[in-house]
Coordinates of C-alpha atoms in Angstrom, one line a residue:
M1 CA -18.5 -53.1 -25.8
T2 CA -20.8 -51.8 -28.5
D3 CA -24.5 -50.9 -28.2
Q4 CA -25.5 -54.0 -30.0
E5 CA -23.6 -56.3 -27.6
L6 CA -25.1 -54.5 -24.7
Q7 CA -28.6 -54.8 -26.1
Q8 CA -28.1 -58.6 -26.6
Q9 CA -27.0 -59.0 -23.0
I10 CA -30.0 -57.1 -21.8
E11 CA -32.4 -59.3 -23.8
T12 CA -30.8 -62.5 -22.3
L13 CA -31.6 -61.3 -18.7
D14 CA -34.6 -62.9 -17.0
K15 CA -37.6 -60.5 -17.1
D16 CA -39.2 -61.9 -14.0
I17 CA -37.0 -61.3 -11.0
Q18 CA -38.0 -63.2 -7.8
P19 CA -36.8 -62.4 -4.3
Q20 CA -34.6 -65.0 -2.6
R21 CA -37.1 -65.4 0.2
D22 CA -40.8 -64.7 0.9
L23 CA -41.3 -61.0 1.9
W24 CA -44.9 -61.2 3.0
A25 CA -44.1 -62.5 6.5
G26 CA -42.0 -59.4 7.2
I27 CA -44.7 -57.1 5.8
E28 CA -47.4 -58.7 8.0
H29 CA -45.2 -58.4 11.1
A30 CA -44.6 -54.7 10.4
I31 CA -48.3 -54.0 10.0
E32 CA -49.2 -55.8 13.2
H33 CA -46.4 -54.1 15.1
R34 CA -47.5 -50.6 14.0
S35 CA -51.2 -51.2 15.0
Q36 CA -50.0 -52.3 18.5
K37 CA -48.0 -49.1 19.0
K38 CA -51.0 -46.7 18.8
Q39 CA -51.2 -44.1 21.5
P40 CA -53.3 -44.9 24.5
K41 CA -56.6 -42.9 24.8
S42 CA -55.6 -41.1 28.0
R43 CA -52.8 -39.2 26.1
A44 CA -55.2 -38.2 23.3
T45 CA -57.6 -36.6 25.8
F46 CA -54.8 -34.9 27.7
T47 CA -53.4 -32.9 24.8
P48 CA -56.4 -30.5 24.3
Y49 CA -56.4 -29.7 28.1
A50 CA -52.7 -28.9 27.9
W51 CA -53.3 -26.5 25.0
A52 CA -56.1 -24.8 26.8
A53 CA -54.1 -24.5 30.0
S54 CA -51.2 -22.9 28.1
V55 CA -53.5 -20.4 26.5
V56 CA -55.0 -19.4 29.8
F57 CA -51.6 -19.1 31.3
A58 CA -50.4 -16.8 28.5
V59 CA -53.5 -14.6 28.8
L60 CA -53.1 -14.3 32.6
L61 CA -49.4 -13.5 32.3
T62 CA -50.0 -10.8 29.7
W63 CA -52.8 -9.3 31.8
Q64 CA -50.4 -9.1 34.8
L65 CA -47.5 -7.6 32.9
L66 CA -49.5 -4.9 31.2
P67 CA -49.2 -1.6 33.0
T68 CA -52.3 -0.1 34.5
Q69 CA -53.8 2.9 32.9
Q70 CA -52.3 5.8 34.8
V71 CA -52.0 9.4 33.6
Q72 CA -48.3 10.3 33.5
A73 CA -46.9 13.7 33.3
P74 CA -45.5 14.6 29.9
V75 CA -41.7 14.2 29.7
E76 CA -39.9 17.2 28.4
V77 CA -37.4 16.4 25.7
A78 CA -34.4 18.7 25.3
A79 CA -33.9 20.0 21.9
V80 CA -30.9 18.4 20.3
D81 CA -28.7 20.5 18.1
P82 CA -27.7 18.2 15.2
V83 CA -24.6 20.3 14.3
S84 CA -23.1 20.1 17.8
L85 CA -24.0 16.4 18.1
L86 CA -22.1 15.7 14.8
Q87 CA -19.2 17.8 16.0
E88 CA -19.0 16.0 19.3
Q89 CA -19.1 12.6 17.7
Y90 CA -16.5 13.6 15.1
Q91 CA -14.1 14.9 17.8
E92 CA -14.5 11.8 19.9
Q93 CA -13.8 9.5 16.9
R94 CA -10.8 11.7 15.9
N95 CA -9.3 11.8 19.4
S96 CA -9.7 8.1 19.9
M97 CA -8.2 7.4 16.5
L98 CA -5.2 9.6 17.2
V99 CA -4.7 8.0 20.6
S100 CA -4.8 4.5 19.1
F101 CA -2.2 5.6 16.6
G102 CA 0.1 6.9 19.4
E103 CA -0.8 10.5 19.1
P104 CA 1.2 11.3 15.9
D105 CA 2.4 14.9 15.2
L106 CA 0.2 16.1 12.4
T107 CA 2.4 19.1 11.8
Q108 CA 5.2 16.9 10.4
L109 CA 3.1 15.6 7.5
P110 CA 4.2 16.1 3.8
D111 CA 2.9 19.2 2.1
N112 CA 0.4 17.4 -0.1
I113 CA -1.2 15.6 2.9
K114 CA -1.3 18.9 4.9
Q115 CA -3.0 20.5 1.9
Q116 CA -5.7 17.8 2.0
F117 CA -6.3 18.3 5.7
D118 CA -6.4 22.1 5.2
E119 CA -9.0 21.7 2.4
L120 CA -11.1 19.4 4.6
D121 CA -10.8 21.8 7.5
S122 CA -11.9 24.8 5.4
A123 CA -14.8 22.9 4.0
Q124 CA -15.9 22.0 7.5
E125 CA -15.6 25.6 8.7
S126 CA -17.7 26.9 5.7
L127 CA -20.3 24.2 6.3
L128 CA -20.4 25.1 10.0
K129 CA -21.0 28.8 9.1
A130 CA -23.8 27.8 6.7
L131 CA -25.3 25.6 9.3
Q132 CA -25.4 28.4 11.8
E133 CA -28.0 30.1 9.6
D134 CA -29.9 26.9 8.7
P135 CA -29.1 24.2 11.4
N136 CA -31.7 21.7 10.1
N137 CA -30.6 21.6 6.5
K138 CA -30.1 17.9 5.8
D139 CA -27.9 18.5 2.8
L140 CA -25.5 20.6 4.7
L141 CA -25.5 18.1 7.6
N142 CA -24.7 15.3 5.2
L143 CA -21.9 17.3 3.6
L144 CA -20.4 18.0 7.1
K145 CA -20.6 14.4 8.0
W146 CA -19.0 13.4 4.7
T147 CA -16.1 15.8 5.1
Q148 CA -15.6 14.6 8.7
Q149 CA -15.5 11.0 7.5
Q150 CA -13.0 11.9 4.7
E151 CA -10.7 13.3 7.3
L152 CA -11.0 10.3 9.5
S153 CA -10.4 7.9 6.6
L154 CA -7.3 10.0 5.6
L155 CA -6.0 9.6 9.2
D156 CA -6.7 5.9 9.0
Q157 CA -4.8 5.5 5.7
L158 CA -1.8 7.5 7.1
Y159 CA -1.3 5.8 10.4
S160 CA -2.9 2.4 10.4
P161 CA -0.3 -0.4 10.4
K162 CA 0.3 -1.9 7.0
W163 CA -0.6 -5.4 8.1
Q164 CA -4.1 -4.3 8.8
S165 CA -4.6 -3.1 5.2
I166 CA -4.0 -6.4 3.6

């Protein structure tokens, strides 16, 4: 069908389309039905009281739950050594990882893998020595944490089952 044929058919259509039945009766019914469904006045006056009661309840509840002003003795906080904390966390992760892998014998590794472990161990030792002099040095702490994570990821790569690495 060409554009000209389509245009001719459009021009032959009736411009004034009339509904098949009178729609005004349905519209009047809907308007009357809506005006009859308005809320009763008793509900309209109840809503502000409900809001006020909920606000009063919240204020009273908050007032009851707030602690009274009492002077408490200062709590002493033990100084935490970040280096020992990092070491403990690392040892726990390493031990749990080795246990989950069936406690493999790390002395039976190929030479290149042993060399990587040795390099990571020597890096950790030198970082621990440096941290003895400056235990709050964030750069050294970050390097120690990074070397520990490298060793853990190397263990994970060596001993995790192949189906988990898919």
